[in-house]
mmCIF file of C-alpha atoms in Angstrom:
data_model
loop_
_atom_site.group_PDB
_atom_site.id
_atom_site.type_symbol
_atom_site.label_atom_id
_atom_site.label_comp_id
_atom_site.label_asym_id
_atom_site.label_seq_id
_atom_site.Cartn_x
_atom_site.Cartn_y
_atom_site.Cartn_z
ATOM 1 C CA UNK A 297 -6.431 32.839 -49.581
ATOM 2 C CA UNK A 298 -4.806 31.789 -46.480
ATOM 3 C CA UNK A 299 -6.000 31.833 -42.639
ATOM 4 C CA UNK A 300 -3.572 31.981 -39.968
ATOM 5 C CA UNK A 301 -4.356 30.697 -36.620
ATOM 6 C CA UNK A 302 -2.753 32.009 -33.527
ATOM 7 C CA UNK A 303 -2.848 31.789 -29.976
ATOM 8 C CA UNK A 304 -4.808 28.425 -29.906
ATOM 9 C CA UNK A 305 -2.973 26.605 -26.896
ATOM 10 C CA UNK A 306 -4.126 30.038 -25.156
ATOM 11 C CA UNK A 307 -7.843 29.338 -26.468
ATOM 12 C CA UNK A 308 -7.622 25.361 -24.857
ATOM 13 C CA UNK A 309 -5.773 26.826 -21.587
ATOM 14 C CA UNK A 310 -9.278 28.590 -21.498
ATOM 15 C CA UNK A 311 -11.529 26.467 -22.441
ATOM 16 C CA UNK A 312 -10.076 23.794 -19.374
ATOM 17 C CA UNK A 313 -10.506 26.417 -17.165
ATOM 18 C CA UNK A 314 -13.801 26.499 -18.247
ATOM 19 C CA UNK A 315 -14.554 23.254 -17.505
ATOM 20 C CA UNK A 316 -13.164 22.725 -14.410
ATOM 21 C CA UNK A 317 -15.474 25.913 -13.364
ATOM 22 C CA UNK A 318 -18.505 24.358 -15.044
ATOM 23 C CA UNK A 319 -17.952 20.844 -13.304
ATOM 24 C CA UNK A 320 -17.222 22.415 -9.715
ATOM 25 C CA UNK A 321 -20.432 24.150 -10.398
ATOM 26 C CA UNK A 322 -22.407 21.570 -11.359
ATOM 27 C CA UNK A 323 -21.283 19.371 -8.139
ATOM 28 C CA UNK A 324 -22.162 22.350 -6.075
ATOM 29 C CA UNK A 325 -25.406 22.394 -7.493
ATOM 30 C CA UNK A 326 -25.760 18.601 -7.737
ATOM 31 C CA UNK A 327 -24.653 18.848 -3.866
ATOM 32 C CA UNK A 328 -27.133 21.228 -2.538
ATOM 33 C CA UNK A 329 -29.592 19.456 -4.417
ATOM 34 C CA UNK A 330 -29.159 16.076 -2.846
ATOM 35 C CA UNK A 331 -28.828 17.420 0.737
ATOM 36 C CA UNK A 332 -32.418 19.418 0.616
ATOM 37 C CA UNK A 333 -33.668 16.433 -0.693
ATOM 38 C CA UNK A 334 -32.443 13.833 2.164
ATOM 39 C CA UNK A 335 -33.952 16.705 4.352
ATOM 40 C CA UNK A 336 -37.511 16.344 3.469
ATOM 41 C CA UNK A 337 -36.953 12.682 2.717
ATOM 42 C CA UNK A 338 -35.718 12.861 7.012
ATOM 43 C CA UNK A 339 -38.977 14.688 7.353
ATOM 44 C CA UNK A 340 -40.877 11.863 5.887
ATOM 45 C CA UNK A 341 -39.200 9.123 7.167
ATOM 46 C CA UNK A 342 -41.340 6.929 10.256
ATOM 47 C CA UNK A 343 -39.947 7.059 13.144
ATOM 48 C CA UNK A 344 -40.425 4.545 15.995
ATOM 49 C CA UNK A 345 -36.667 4.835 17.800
ATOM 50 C CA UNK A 346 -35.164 7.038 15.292
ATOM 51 C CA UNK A 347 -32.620 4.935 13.855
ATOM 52 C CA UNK A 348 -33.880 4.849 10.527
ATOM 53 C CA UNK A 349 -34.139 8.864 9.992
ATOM 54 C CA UNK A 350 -30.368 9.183 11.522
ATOM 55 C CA UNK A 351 -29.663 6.488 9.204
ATOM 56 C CA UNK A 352 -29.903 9.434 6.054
ATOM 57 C CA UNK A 353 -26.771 9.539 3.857
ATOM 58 C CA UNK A 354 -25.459 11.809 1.210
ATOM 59 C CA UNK A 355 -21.798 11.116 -0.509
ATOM 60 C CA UNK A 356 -19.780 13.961 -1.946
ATOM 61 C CA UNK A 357 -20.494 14.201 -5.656
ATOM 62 C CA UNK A 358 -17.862 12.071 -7.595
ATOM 63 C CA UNK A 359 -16.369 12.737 -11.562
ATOM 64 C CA UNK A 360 -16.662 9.532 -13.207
ATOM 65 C CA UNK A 361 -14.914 11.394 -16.860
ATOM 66 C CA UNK A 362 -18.304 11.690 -18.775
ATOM 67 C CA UNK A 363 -20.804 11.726 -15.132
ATOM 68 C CA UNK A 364 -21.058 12.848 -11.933
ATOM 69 C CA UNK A 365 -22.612 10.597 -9.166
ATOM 70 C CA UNK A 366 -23.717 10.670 -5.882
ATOM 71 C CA UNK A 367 -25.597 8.807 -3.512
ATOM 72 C CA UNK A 368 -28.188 9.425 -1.081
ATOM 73 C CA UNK A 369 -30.329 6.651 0.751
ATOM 74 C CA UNK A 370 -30.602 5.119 4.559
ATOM 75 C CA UNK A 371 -28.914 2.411 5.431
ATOM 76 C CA UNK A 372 -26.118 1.757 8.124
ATOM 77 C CA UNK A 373 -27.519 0.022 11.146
ATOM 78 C CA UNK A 374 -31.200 0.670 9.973
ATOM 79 C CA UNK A 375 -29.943 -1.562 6.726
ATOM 80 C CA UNK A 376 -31.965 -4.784 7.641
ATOM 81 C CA UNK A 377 -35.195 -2.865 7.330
ATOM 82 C CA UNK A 378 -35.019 0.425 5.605
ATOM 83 C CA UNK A 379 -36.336 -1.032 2.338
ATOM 84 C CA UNK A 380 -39.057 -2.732 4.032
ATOM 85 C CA UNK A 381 -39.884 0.181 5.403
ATOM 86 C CA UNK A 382 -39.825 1.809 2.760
ATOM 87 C CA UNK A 383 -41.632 -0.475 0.166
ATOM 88 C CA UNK A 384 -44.133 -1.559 2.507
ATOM 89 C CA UNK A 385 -47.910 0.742 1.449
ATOM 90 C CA UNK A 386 -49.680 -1.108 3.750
ATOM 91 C CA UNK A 387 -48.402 -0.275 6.994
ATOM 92 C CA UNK A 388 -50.075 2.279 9.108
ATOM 93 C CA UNK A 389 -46.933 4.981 10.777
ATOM 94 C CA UNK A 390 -47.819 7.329 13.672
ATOM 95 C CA UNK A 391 -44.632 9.869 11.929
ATOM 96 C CA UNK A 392 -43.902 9.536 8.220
ATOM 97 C CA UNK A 393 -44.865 7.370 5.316
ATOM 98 C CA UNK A 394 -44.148 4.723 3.223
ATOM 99 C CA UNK A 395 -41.719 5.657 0.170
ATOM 100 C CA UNK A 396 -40.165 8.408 2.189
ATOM 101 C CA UNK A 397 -36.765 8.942 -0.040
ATOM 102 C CA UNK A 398 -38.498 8.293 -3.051
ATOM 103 C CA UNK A 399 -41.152 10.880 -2.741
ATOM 104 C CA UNK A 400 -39.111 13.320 -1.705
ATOM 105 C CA UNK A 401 -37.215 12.543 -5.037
ATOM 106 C CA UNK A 402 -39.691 12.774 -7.237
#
């Protein structure tokens, strides 16, 4: 008994297409994701002069090979307190709360 393959490098052709598809997809979705969350994360962040809530970031989602990353937090000129502000349970906000990003994310 024999068993004759053909048209394989056809098969592989298709199966990259595949997976260039799948990974667009999945940044799309990994995307849209990210920027609903640094929405309500914005919704929950205090706000005395508004730096910190413009501060909101999201990078475009980035193939690492095996992963795909991306970012989202507050920084930029809000950076010397953002995690304070953040962390800190104990302080009483007019707008917003404490652990603003990371509620949103969870």
């Amino acid at each position: 008994m024999s068993v004759e393959v053909t048209g394989i490098n056809e098969v592989l052709a298709s199966l990259n297409r595949l997976e260039d598809r799948v990974l667009l997809a999945a940044k799309r979705g990994m995307n849209q994701w990210s920027e609903a969350t640094m929405t309500e994360a914005k919704e929950r962040t205090p706000v005395d002069t508004g730096t910190l809530r413009a501060s909101g970031y999201v990078t475009p989602p980035k193939d690492n090979g095996n992963s795909i990353e991306q970012e989202l937090g507050f920084g930029g000129s809000a950076q010397d307190y953002a995690l304070r502000i953040h962390e800190d349970l104990s302080a009483h906000h007019v707008t917003g709360q404490a652990k603003f990003l990371e509620s949103a994310v969870n």
